[in-house]
Amino acid sequence: MTTRLRIAPSPTGAMHVGTGRTALFNWLYARHSGGTFIVRIDDTDDERNSAEFEADILAGLRWLGLDWDEGVGVGGPHGTYRQSDRYERYRQVALELVEREAAYFCFCTPAELARRRDEAAAAGKPPGYDGRCRTIPISEAIARRGAGEAAAVRFKMPRPGVTEFDDLVKGKIRVDHEHVDDFVLLRSDGRPTYHLASTTDDVDYEISHVARGEDLLPSTPRHIQLTLALGAKEATYAHLPLILGTDGKRLSKRHGATGVTEYIEAGYLPQAMVNYLSLLGWSPAGDVTIVSLADSIRLFDLASVSTNPAVFDQSKLDWMNGEYIRSLSVVEFLEAARPFVIASMGRELSPEEWERLARIAPLVQERTKFLTEVGPQVRFLFTDELEIDPIAWEKVMGDDAEELLGAAIAELELVAIWEHDEIERSLRSMLERLGLNARKGLQPLRVAVTGSTVSPPLFESMAILGRDSVLARLADARKRVANMAQDDHR
RNA sequence: GGCCCCGUCGUCCAGUGGCCUAGGACGCCGGCCUUUCAAGCCGGAAACGCGGGUUCGAAUCCCGUCGGGGCUGCCA
């Protein structure tokens, strides 16, 4: 029997990293077992759904590289894979269950229910539906509905009864139906609830493994009983531990970036995100941290997912992103950095500029943790008006700066072939003549040429920037230093 | 409150009765390298929540306790 797994996000918010992790584990298991990975949109919450969120989620899945075999956008034997297109099916299922007396009409209004809930809470009684309408004879219920009275459909939880199942990650779970109330299947306006739609789809789409967040563990007895009432065999469940914020609470906005899209914009590589997410609750054999996707697929197993929640630690993701950036070929690096450089410069680069960028790329690559850092590092190569960081200037331009800059200009003017080794030789002999160490003597030049105390290696930077620009910038800096000295005297 | 899940360094994982004086990774601290910043290399601090049992022997099994989390909606 072939495995069929799905990710069923609700488009009620942007793609969350937790959704990403759940999707990844489903995908890994599907690929590992040679099964089918399905993307379904669980959009039964009309009030909160939005097309933008759906687009964001789909984009996030694609960015992560989690391709799907059936589902939204790619089709398959089950229609659009969007629940809002199957309301008729769910209604039919609910009514059938009523006919078979596995469900019943409930005439309690939301306001009434809220009042009774409050009362129960005040009296220290357990909340949950009290079953008031469960005993209404079906003939009477049909008559009342016929008279126009609004009614929801509730599932008749088999009581007394117990649901027992073997969760792939949690192990044996046993819940007494005494603690599971008669939940709503169909709202009084005819729309299905999550429980109905999701379970019906899992049955109709022949989902073999349901791997989802642990927050749904308490709902699982409902889903299993519903599945059984539908005459189907229950899926194998795997409840994944939740992802927490650094304070141990469920990961949310106040913990920083929780949206996958935010990480795209912040310059993360999908490979790094996938690798990091795969380690949240799972680990391949041995002491490895950087795992290839092929190895993850080969080694992944839902049964070896850990049972305890994981804190999302961005500093480890950050480190991993640097690792992945460094592992890129120069061509791949340039391709990945391209949109970020353009955004940073605010314009497209000319072919000649791309050429220069390609020359300096290997040096920049090993200094890059986020793709957003590339632009600022290379900006000095592509601008006529160099912006000099005032703090950096202040720090390095001492009393002897004018003399140093003058010496550098004189020395560099003599360089016959403008390339790295010649420039280095020339500047080193200058340092020797001035009796300066490299740290003292080169930092002012770095600031004059790149605008910052932090830059790619100076000699290469000069070589790639070109003789004229380097000399011009050094001359500008010297002029500025001289003017400042004059101002000081007045 | 009730029901359910969980409990190894700050964090993510390894560990499934003896190989554990508990291992790896991130982070942190110190050092080396060095034209800045990174990267790299070397070293260090850092954990089995607590209490009982079972056993020759427990991080590993059982019970209790404490702590954390989830659910408790005509949200998902």
Coordinates of C-alpha atoms (C1' of nucleotides) in Angstrom, one line a residue:
Chain A
M1 CA 0.0 0.0 0.0
T2 CA 1.3 3.3 -1.0
T3 CA 1.6 6.2 1.5
R4 CA -0.3 9.4 1.0
L5 CA 0.4 12.4 3.1
R6 CA -0.8 15.9 3.1
I7 CA -0.2 19.3 4.4
A8 CA -3.5 21.2 5.0
P9 CA -2.8 24.8 5.9
S10 CA -5.6 27.2 6.6
P11 CA -5.1 30.5 4.8
T12 CA -5.8 32.5 7.9
G13 CA -2.3 33.9 8.2
A14 CA 1.0 34.0 6.5
M15 CA 3.1 30.9 6.1
H16 CA 4.4 30.1 9.5
V17 CA 7.7 28.3 10.2
G18 CA 5.7 25.7 12.1
T19 CA 3.7 25.0 9.1
G20 CA 6.9 24.8 7.2
R21 CA 8.3 22.2 9.5
T22 CA 5.1 20.2 9.4
A23 CA 5.0 20.4 5.6
L24 CA 8.7 19.3 5.5
F25 CA 8.2 16.3 7.7
N26 CA 5.2 15.2 5.6
W27 CA 7.1 15.8 2.5
L28 CA 10.2 14.0 3.8
Y29 CA 8.2 11.0 4.8
A30 CA 6.3 10.9 1.5
R31 CA 9.6 11.1 -0.5
H32 CA 11.2 8.6 1.8
S33 CA 8.5 6.1 1.4
G34 CA 7.9 6.7 -2.3
G35 CA 4.5 8.0 -1.6
T36 CA 2.4 10.9 -2.6
F37 CA 2.6 14.4 -1.1
I38 CA -0.6 16.5 -1.3
V39 CA -1.3 20.1 -0.6
R40 CA -4.8 20.9 0.4
I41 CA -6.2 24.2 1.5
D42 CA -8.4 24.0 4.5
D43 CA -10.3 27.2 4.1
T44 CA -13.4 26.7 6.1
D45 CA -13.0 29.8 8.2
D46 CA -14.7 32.4 5.9
E47 CA -14.1 35.2 8.3
R48 CA -10.3 34.9 8.4
N49 CA -9.4 33.4 5.0
S50 CA -7.7 35.5 2.4
A51 CA -6.3 34.8 -1.1
E52 CA -3.1 36.7 -0.1
F53 CA -2.4 34.2 2.7
E54 CA -3.0 31.3 0.4
A55 CA -0.6 32.7 -2.1
D56 CA 2.0 33.4 0.7
I57 CA 1.7 29.8 1.9
L58 CA 2.0 28.3 -1.6
A59 CA 5.0 30.5 -2.3
G60 CA 6.6 29.5 1.0
L61 CA 6.2 25.8 0.1
R62 CA 7.7 26.3 -3.3
W63 CA 10.6 28.3 -1.9
L64 CA 11.4 25.5 0.5
G65 CA 11.4 23.2 -2.4
L66 CA 8.5 21.0 -1.2
D67 CA 7.0 20.0 -4.4
W68 CA 3.6 18.3 -4.3
D69 CA 2.2 15.5 -6.4
E70 CA -1.5 16.4 -6.0
G71 CA -3.2 19.4 -4.7
V72 CA -3.8 23.1 -5.2
G73 CA -2.3 24.4 -8.4
V74 CA -1.2 21.0 -9.7
G75 CA -4.5 19.2 -9.7
G76 CA -5.2 15.5 -9.2
P77 CA -8.2 13.2 -9.0
H78 CA -9.9 15.1 -6.3
G79 CA -10.9 18.4 -7.8
T80 CA -9.4 21.7 -6.6
Y81 CA -8.1 20.5 -3.3
R82 CA -9.7 23.5 -1.8
Q83 CA -12.3 22.8 0.9
S84 CA -14.4 25.8 0.0
D85 CA -15.2 24.0 -3.3
R86 CA -16.5 21.0 -1.5
Y87 CA -19.1 22.4 0.9
E88 CA -21.8 20.3 -0.8
R89 CA -20.0 17.1 -0.1
Y90 CA -19.5 17.9 3.5
R91 CA -23.2 18.8 4.0
Q92 CA -24.2 15.6 2.3
V93 CA -21.9 13.6 4.7
A94 CA -23.3 15.4 7.7
L95 CA -26.8 14.7 6.7
E96 CA -26.1 11.1 6.0
L97 CA -24.7 10.8 9.5
V98 CA -27.9 12.3 10.9
E99 CA -29.9 9.8 9.0
R100 CA -27.9 7.0 10.4
E101 CA -28.2 8.6 13.8
A102 CA -24.5 9.0 14.2
A103 CA -25.1 12.7 14.4
Y104 CA -28.0 15.0 15.3
F105 CA -29.4 18.4 14.8
C106 CA -28.6 20.9 17.6
F107 CA -30.9 23.8 18.1
C108 CA -28.9 25.5 20.8
T109 CA -27.9 29.0 19.7
P110 CA -24.3 30.3 20.1
A111 CA -25.5 32.8 22.6
E112 CA -27.2 30.1 24.6
L113 CA -24.1 27.9 24.5
A114 CA -21.9 30.7 25.6
R115 CA -24.2 31.3 28.6
R116 CA -24.3 27.7 29.6
R117 CA -20.5 27.5 29.2
D118 CA -20.1 30.4 31.6
E119 CA -22.4 28.9 34.1
A120 CA -20.6 25.6 34.0
A121 CA -17.3 27.3 34.5
A122 CA -18.7 29.3 37.4
A123 CA -20.0 26.1 39.0
G124 CA -16.6 24.4 38.5
K125 CA -18.1 21.9 36.0
P126 CA -16.3 20.8 32.9
P127 CA -17.0 22.8 29.8
G128 CA -18.1 21.3 26.6
Y129 CA -21.4 20.7 25.0
D130 CA -23.9 19.3 27.5
G131 CA -25.7 17.1 25.0
R132 CA -29.0 18.8 25.4
C133 CA -30.2 18.2 21.8
R134 CA -28.8 14.7 21.6
T135 CA -32.0 13.1 22.7
I136 CA -34.4 15.0 20.5
P137 CA -36.2 12.4 18.4
I138 CA -35.1 12.7 14.8
S139 CA -38.7 13.2 13.5
E140 CA -39.1 16.1 15.8
A141 CA -35.8 17.6 14.8
I142 CA -36.7 17.3 11.1
A143 CA -40.1 19.0 11.8
R144 CA -38.4 21.9 13.6
R145 CA -36.0 22.4 10.8
G146 CA -38.8 22.2 8.3
A147 CA -40.4 25.0 10.2
G148 CA -37.3 27.1 9.5
E149 CA -35.5 26.7 12.8
A150 CA -31.8 27.0 12.5
A151 CA -29.8 24.0 13.5
A152 CA -26.2 22.9 13.6
V153 CA -25.2 19.2 13.2
R154 CA -23.3 17.6 16.0
F155 CA -21.5 14.3 16.0
K156 CA -22.9 11.8 18.4
M157 CA -19.7 10.8 20.3
P158 CA -20.2 7.0 21.2
R159 CA -20.6 7.0 24.9
P160 CA -19.6 5.1 26.9
G161 CA -16.5 4.5 24.8
V162 CA -12.8 4.9 24.5
T163 CA -10.6 5.8 21.6
E164 CA -7.2 4.1 21.5
F165 CA -4.6 4.6 18.9
D166 CA -0.9 4.2 18.3
D167 CA 0.6 7.5 17.5
L168 CA 3.8 7.2 15.5
V169 CA 5.6 9.7 17.7
K170 CA 3.6 9.8 20.9
G171 CA 3.0 6.1 21.3
K172 CA -0.2 4.6 22.7
I173 CA -2.9 7.2 23.3
R174 CA -6.1 6.4 25.1
V175 CA -8.9 8.8 25.6
D176 CA -12.2 8.1 27.4
H177 CA -15.1 9.6 25.5
E178 CA -16.4 10.9 28.8
H179 CA -14.0 13.8 28.1
V180 CA -14.9 14.4 24.5
D181 CA -18.1 16.3 23.8
D182 CA -20.4 16.2 20.9
F183 CA -18.6 18.6 18.5
V184 CA -20.2 20.5 15.7
L185 CA -19.9 19.0 12.2
L186 CA -22.0 21.5 10.3
R187 CA -22.6 25.1 11.3
S188 CA -26.2 26.3 11.3
D189 CA -25.5 28.2 8.1
G190 CA -24.5 25.0 6.4
R191 CA -20.8 25.4 6.3
P192 CA -18.6 22.6 7.6
T193 CA -16.3 22.9 10.6
Y194 CA -12.7 21.9 10.4
H195 CA -13.3 18.5 12.0
L196 CA -15.8 17.5 9.4
A197 CA -14.1 18.9 6.3
S198 CA -10.6 17.7 7.3
T199 CA -11.7 14.2 8.2
T200 CA -13.9 13.8 5.2
D201 CA -11.1 14.9 3.0
D202 CA -8.6 12.6 4.7
V203 CA -11.0 9.7 4.0
D204 CA -11.9 10.8 0.5
Y205 CA -8.3 11.4 -0.5
E206 CA -7.2 8.2 1.1
I207 CA -4.6 9.8 3.3
S208 CA -2.5 7.1 4.9
H209 CA -0.6 9.2 7.4
V210 CA -1.7 12.3 9.2
A211 CA 1.4 14.1 10.5
R212 CA 0.4 17.4 12.1
G213 CA 1.0 19.6 15.1
E214 CA 0.6 18.3 18.6
D215 CA -2.0 20.9 19.2
L216 CA -4.4 18.6 17.4
L217 CA -3.7 15.6 19.5
P218 CA -6.8 16.2 21.7
S219 CA -9.0 16.4 18.6
T220 CA -7.8 13.1 17.3
P221 CA -10.3 10.9 19.1
R222 CA -13.0 12.9 17.4
H223 CA -11.4 12.5 14.0
I224 CA -11.0 8.8 14.5
Q225 CA -14.6 8.2 15.6
L226 CA -15.8 10.3 12.7
T227 CA -13.7 8.3 10.3
L228 CA -15.1 5.1 11.7
A229 CA -18.7 6.5 11.4
L230 CA -17.9 7.2 7.8
G231 CA -17.2 3.5 7.4
A232 CA -13.5 4.1 6.7
K233 CA -10.3 2.9 8.3
E234 CA -8.5 5.5 10.4
A235 CA -5.1 6.9 9.2
T236 CA -1.9 6.4 11.0
Y237 CA -1.3 9.5 13.1
A238 CA 1.9 11.2 14.0
H239 CA 1.7 14.3 16.3
L240 CA 4.6 16.5 15.9
P241 CA 5.9 18.4 18.9
L242 CA 5.2 22.1 18.8
I243 CA 7.8 24.8 18.0
L244 CA 8.3 27.2 20.9
G245 CA 9.7 30.7 21.2
T246 CA 12.7 31.3 23.3
D247 CA 10.5 31.9 26.3
G248 CA 9.0 28.4 26.1
K249 CA 5.7 29.7 24.8
R250 CA 4.3 28.8 21.5
L251 CA 6.1 30.5 18.7
S252 CA 4.4 33.8 17.8
K253 CA 5.0 37.2 16.4
R254 CA 6.6 38.6 19.5
H255 CA 9.4 36.1 19.2
G256 CA 10.6 37.8 16.0
A257 CA 10.2 36.5 12.5
T258 CA 7.8 33.6 12.3
G259 CA 6.8 33.9 8.6
V260 CA 8.7 32.0 6.0
T261 CA 8.4 34.9 3.6
E262 CA 10.2 37.1 6.1
Y263 CA 13.2 34.8 5.9
I264 CA 13.2 35.0 2.2
E265 CA 13.4 38.7 2.3
A266 CA 16.0 38.6 5.1
G267 CA 18.4 36.8 2.8
Y268 CA 18.2 33.2 4.0
L269 CA 18.7 30.3 1.7
P270 CA 15.9 27.7 1.5
Q271 CA 18.5 24.9 1.9
A272 CA 19.5 26.3 5.3
M273 CA 15.9 26.7 6.4
V274 CA 15.0 23.2 5.3
N275 CA 18.1 21.8 7.1
Y276 CA 17.4 23.8 10.2
L277 CA 13.7 22.9 10.3
S278 CA 14.5 19.2 9.7
L279 CA 16.5 19.2 13.0
L280 CA 13.6 20.6 15.0
G281 CA 12.4 17.4 16.5
W282 CA 14.4 15.0 14.4
S283 CA 18.0 14.1 13.8
P284 CA 19.7 11.8 11.3
A285 CA 22.0 9.1 12.6
G286 CA 25.3 10.2 14.0
D287 CA 26.7 13.5 15.0
V288 CA 25.9 15.4 11.9
T289 CA 24.3 18.8 11.7
I290 CA 24.6 19.8 8.1
V291 CA 22.6 17.2 6.3
S292 CA 22.0 17.0 2.6
L293 CA 18.4 16.8 1.4
A294 CA 19.1 13.4 -0.1
D295 CA 20.3 12.1 3.2
S296 CA 17.4 13.5 5.0
I297 CA 15.0 11.8 2.7
R298 CA 16.9 8.6 3.0
L299 CA 17.0 8.6 6.8
F300 CA 13.8 10.3 7.7
D301 CA 11.2 8.4 9.7
L302 CA 8.1 9.8 11.5
A303 CA 8.6 7.2 14.1
S304 CA 11.9 8.7 15.1
V305 CA 10.6 12.2 15.6
S306 CA 11.2 13.3 19.2
T307 CA 8.4 13.7 21.6
N308 CA 9.2 17.0 23.3
P309 CA 8.8 20.5 22.0
A310 CA 11.6 22.4 20.3
V311 CA 12.6 26.0 20.8
F312 CA 13.2 27.9 17.5
D313 CA 16.8 29.2 17.9
Q314 CA 17.5 31.7 15.3
S315 CA 21.2 32.0 16.0
K316 CA 21.7 28.4 14.9
L317 CA 19.7 29.0 11.7
D318 CA 21.8 32.1 11.1
W319 CA 25.0 30.1 11.4
M320 CA 23.6 27.4 9.2
N321 CA 22.7 30.0 6.6
G322 CA 26.4 31.1 6.5
E323 CA 27.4 27.6 6.1
Y324 CA 25.1 27.1 3.1
I325 CA 26.1 30.4 1.5
R326 CA 29.8 29.4 1.7
S327 CA 29.0 26.0 0.2
L328 CA 27.6 27.6 -2.9
S329 CA 29.6 27.8 -6.1
V330 CA 30.5 31.3 -7.1
V331 CA 27.9 31.2 -9.9
E332 CA 25.2 30.0 -7.5
F333 CA 26.2 32.6 -5.0
L334 CA 25.9 35.4 -7.6
E335 CA 22.6 34.2 -8.7
A336 CA 21.2 34.0 -5.2
A337 CA 22.6 37.4 -4.3
R338 CA 21.5 39.1 -7.5
P339 CA 18.1 40.4 -6.4
F340 CA 19.5 41.5 -3.1
V341 CA 22.2 43.5 -4.8
I342 CA 19.8 45.2 -7.1
A343 CA 17.5 46.0 -4.2
S344 CA 20.4 47.4 -2.2
M345 CA 21.7 49.5 -5.0
G346 CA 18.2 50.6 -6.1
R347 CA 19.0 49.9 -9.7
E348 CA 20.1 47.2 -12.1
L349 CA 23.8 46.8 -12.6
S350 CA 25.6 47.1 -16.0
P351 CA 27.3 44.0 -17.5
E352 CA 30.6 45.6 -16.6
E353 CA 29.5 46.0 -13.0
W354 CA 28.3 42.4 -12.8
E355 CA 31.7 41.5 -14.1
R356 CA 33.4 43.3 -11.3
L357 CA 31.0 41.8 -8.8
A358 CA 31.9 38.4 -10.1
R359 CA 35.6 39.1 -9.5
I360 CA 35.0 40.1 -5.9
A361 CA 32.3 37.5 -5.2
P362 CA 34.5 34.8 -3.7
L363 CA 35.9 37.3 -1.2
V364 CA 32.4 38.5 -0.3
Q365 CA 30.9 35.1 -0.2
E366 CA 33.0 33.9 2.7
R367 CA 32.0 37.0 4.6
T368 CA 28.3 36.7 4.1
K369 CA 25.8 35.2 6.5
F370 CA 22.7 36.7 4.9
L371 CA 22.3 37.6 1.2
T372 CA 21.2 41.1 2.3
E373 CA 24.8 41.7 3.4
V374 CA 26.1 41.4 -0.1
G375 CA 24.9 44.8 -1.4
P376 CA 26.4 46.9 1.4
Q377 CA 29.7 45.1 1.1
V378 CA 30.1 45.7 -2.6
R379 CA 28.4 49.1 -2.9
F380 CA 31.7 51.0 -2.9
L381 CA 32.5 49.4 -6.3
F382 CA 29.4 50.8 -8.0
T383 CA 29.1 54.3 -6.8
D384 CA 30.6 57.6 -7.9
E385 CA 29.9 59.3 -4.6
L386 CA 31.3 57.2 -1.9
E387 CA 29.5 57.5 1.4
I388 CA 32.0 57.4 4.2
D389 CA 30.9 56.1 7.5
P390 CA 31.6 59.1 9.8
I391 CA 32.3 56.9 12.8
A392 CA 34.8 54.9 10.9
W393 CA 36.4 58.1 9.6
E394 CA 36.7 59.5 13.1
K395 CA 38.3 56.4 14.3
V396 CA 41.0 56.0 11.8
M397 CA 41.9 59.4 10.5
G398 CA 44.5 60.5 13.0
D399 CA 47.1 63.3 13.0
D400 CA 49.3 61.5 10.5
A401 CA 46.5 60.6 8.1
E402 CA 47.4 63.4 5.6
E403 CA 51.0 62.2 5.4
L404 CA 49.9 58.5 5.1
L405 CA 47.3 59.2 2.4
G406 CA 49.9 61.3 0.5
A407 CA 52.4 58.5 0.8
A408 CA 49.9 55.9 -0.4
I409 CA 49.0 58.1 -3.4
A410 CA 52.7 58.6 -4.3
E411 CA 53.4 54.9 -3.9
L412 CA 50.4 53.7 -5.9
E413 CA 51.1 56.0 -8.7
L414 CA 54.2 54.1 -9.4
V415 CA 52.4 50.8 -9.7
A416 CA 53.0 49.5 -13.2
I417 CA 50.5 46.8 -13.4
W418 CA 47.3 47.4 -11.5
E419 CA 46.7 44.1 -9.8
H420 CA 46.7 42.6 -6.4
D421 CA 50.3 41.5 -5.9
E422 CA 51.7 44.8 -7.3
I423 CA 49.4 46.8 -5.1
E424 CA 50.3 44.8 -2.0
R425 CA 54.1 45.1 -2.7
S426 CA 53.8 48.8 -3.2
L427 CA 51.7 49.4 0.0
R428 CA 53.9 47.2 2.1
S429 CA 57.0 49.0 1.1
M430 CA 55.2 52.2 2.0
L431 CA 54.4 50.8 5.5
E432 CA 57.9 49.9 6.0
R433 CA 59.2 53.3 5.0
L434 CA 56.7 55.0 7.3
G435 CA 57.4 52.6 10.1
L436 CA 53.7 51.6 10.5
N437 CA 52.2 48.2 11.0
A438 CA 49.6 47.0 8.7
R439 CA 46.7 47.6 11.1
K440 CA 47.6 51.2 11.6
G441 CA 48.6 52.0 8.1
L442 CA 46.0 50.2 6.1
Q443 CA 42.8 51.1 8.0
P444 CA 42.7 54.7 6.9
L445 CA 43.2 53.6 3.3
R446 CA 40.4 51.1 3.7
V447 CA 38.1 53.8 4.9
A448 CA 39.1 56.2 2.2
V449 CA 38.6 53.6 -0.5
T450 CA 35.6 51.6 0.7
G451 CA 34.0 54.0 3.1
S452 CA 34.1 51.6 6.0
T453 CA 36.5 49.9 8.4
V454 CA 34.9 46.7 7.4
S455 CA 35.3 45.6 3.8
P456 CA 36.6 42.8 1.6
P457 CA 40.4 42.6 1.6
L458 CA 41.9 45.9 0.7
F459 CA 44.4 45.0 -2.0
E460 CA 41.8 43.0 -4.0
S461 CA 39.3 45.7 -3.5
M462 CA 41.7 48.3 -4.9
A463 CA 42.6 46.1 -7.8
I464 CA 38.9 45.6 -8.7
L465 CA 37.9 49.2 -8.1
G466 CA 40.6 50.4 -10.5
R467 CA 43.5 52.7 -10.4
D468 CA 41.7 55.9 -11.2
S469 CA 39.0 55.5 -8.7
V470 CA 41.4 54.5 -5.9
L471 CA 43.7 57.4 -6.5
A472 CA 40.8 59.8 -6.7
R473 CA 39.3 58.5 -3.4
L474 CA 42.6 58.7 -1.7
A475 CA 43.1 62.3 -2.9
D476 CA 39.6 63.2 -1.8
A477 CA 40.3 61.8 1.6
R478 CA 43.6 63.7 1.9
K479 CA 41.9 66.9 0.9
R480 CA 39.3 66.4 3.6
V481 CA 41.9 65.6 6.2
A482 CA 43.8 68.7 5.3
N483 CA 40.7 70.9 5.5
M484 CA 39.9 69.5 8.9
A485 CA 43.3 70.2 10.2
Q486 CA 43.0 73.8 9.0
D487 CA 39.6 74.1 10.7
D488 CA 41.1 72.9 13.9
H489 CA 43.6 75.7 13.9
R490 CA 41.0 78.4 13.6
Chain B
rG1 C1' -10.7 23.5 37.0
rG2 C1' -10.9 19.0 33.7
rC3 C1' -8.5 16.0 29.9
rC4 C1' -4.0 15.1 27.2
rC5 C1' 1.2 15.6 26.0
rC6 C1' 6.2 16.6 27.6
rG7 C1' 10.8 17.1 31.0
rU8 C1' 19.5 15.4 29.0
rC9 C1' 24.2 21.7 28.7
rG10 C1' 21.2 28.6 27.6
rU11 C1' 19.3 26.2 22.7
rC12 C1' 18.8 21.9 19.0
rC13 C1' 19.9 16.9 19.0
rA14 C1' 22.7 11.8 20.5
rG15 C1' 21.8 8.4 24.3
rU16 C1' 16.4 2.7 24.1
rG17 C1' 20.1 -0.9 31.6
rG18 C1' 26.7 -1.6 31.9
rC19 C1' 30.7 1.3 26.0
rC20 C1' 28.4 7.8 30.2
rU21 C1' 34.3 10.4 34.5
rA22 C1' 26.9 11.8 29.5
rG23 C1' 28.7 12.8 23.1
rG24 C1' 28.0 16.4 18.8
rA25 C1' 26.2 21.2 17.0
rC26 C1' 24.7 26.6 17.8
rG27 C1' 25.6 30.3 21.2
rC28 C1' 29.1 32.0 25.0
rC29 C1' 34.3 32.7 27.0
rG30 C1' 39.8 32.4 26.0
rG31 C1' 43.7 31.7 22.5
rC32 C1' 46.0 31.2 17.5
rC33 C1' 45.9 33.0 12.4
rU34 C1' 45.4 38.0 10.3
rU35 C1' 45.4 44.3 6.2
rU36 C1' 39.6 45.2 8.7
rC37 C1' 35.5 42.0 9.1
rA38 C1' 34.5 37.2 8.4
rA39 C1' 36.1 32.3 7.7
rG40 C1' 39.4 28.7 9.8
rC41 C1' 42.1 26.2 13.8
rC42 C1' 42.9 25.0 19.2
rG43 C1' 41.0 25.1 24.1
rG44 C1' 37.2 26.1 28.1
rA45 C1' 32.7 26.7 31.0
rA46 C1' 27.9 24.4 30.6
rA47 C1' 22.8 19.4 31.5
rC48 C1' 20.3 13.8 32.9
rG49 C1' 14.0 18.8 37.5
rC50 C1' 13.2 16.4 42.4
rG51 C1' 12.0 12.1 45.6
rG52 C1' 11.2 7.1 46.0
rG53 C1' 11.5 2.3 44.1
rU54 C1' 13.0 -2.2 40.5
rU55 C1' 18.1 -4.0 39.5
rC56 C1' 24.5 -6.5 40.9
rG57 C1' 24.1 -1.8 38.0
rA58 C1' 19.5 3.6 35.7
rA59 C1' 19.9 9.5 31.9
rU60 C1' 17.7 4.9 30.2
rC61 C1' 12.2 0.8 33.5
rC62 C1' 8.0 1.8 37.4
rC63 C1' 5.5 5.2 40.9
rG64 C1' 5.0 9.9 43.0
rU65 C1' 6.0 14.9 42.9
rC66 C1' 7.2 19.5 40.8
rG67 C1' 7.6 22.2 36.4
rG68 C1' 6.3 23.4 31.2
rG69 C1' 3.0 23.1 27.1
rG70 C1' -1.5 21.9 24.5
rC71 C1' -6.8 21.4 24.3
rU72 C1' -11.3 22.6 26.6
rG73 C1' -15.3 27.5 20.1
rC74 C1' -21.2 27.0 15.3
rC75 C1' -11.3 28.9 15.0
rA76 C1' -8.2 25.7 12.8

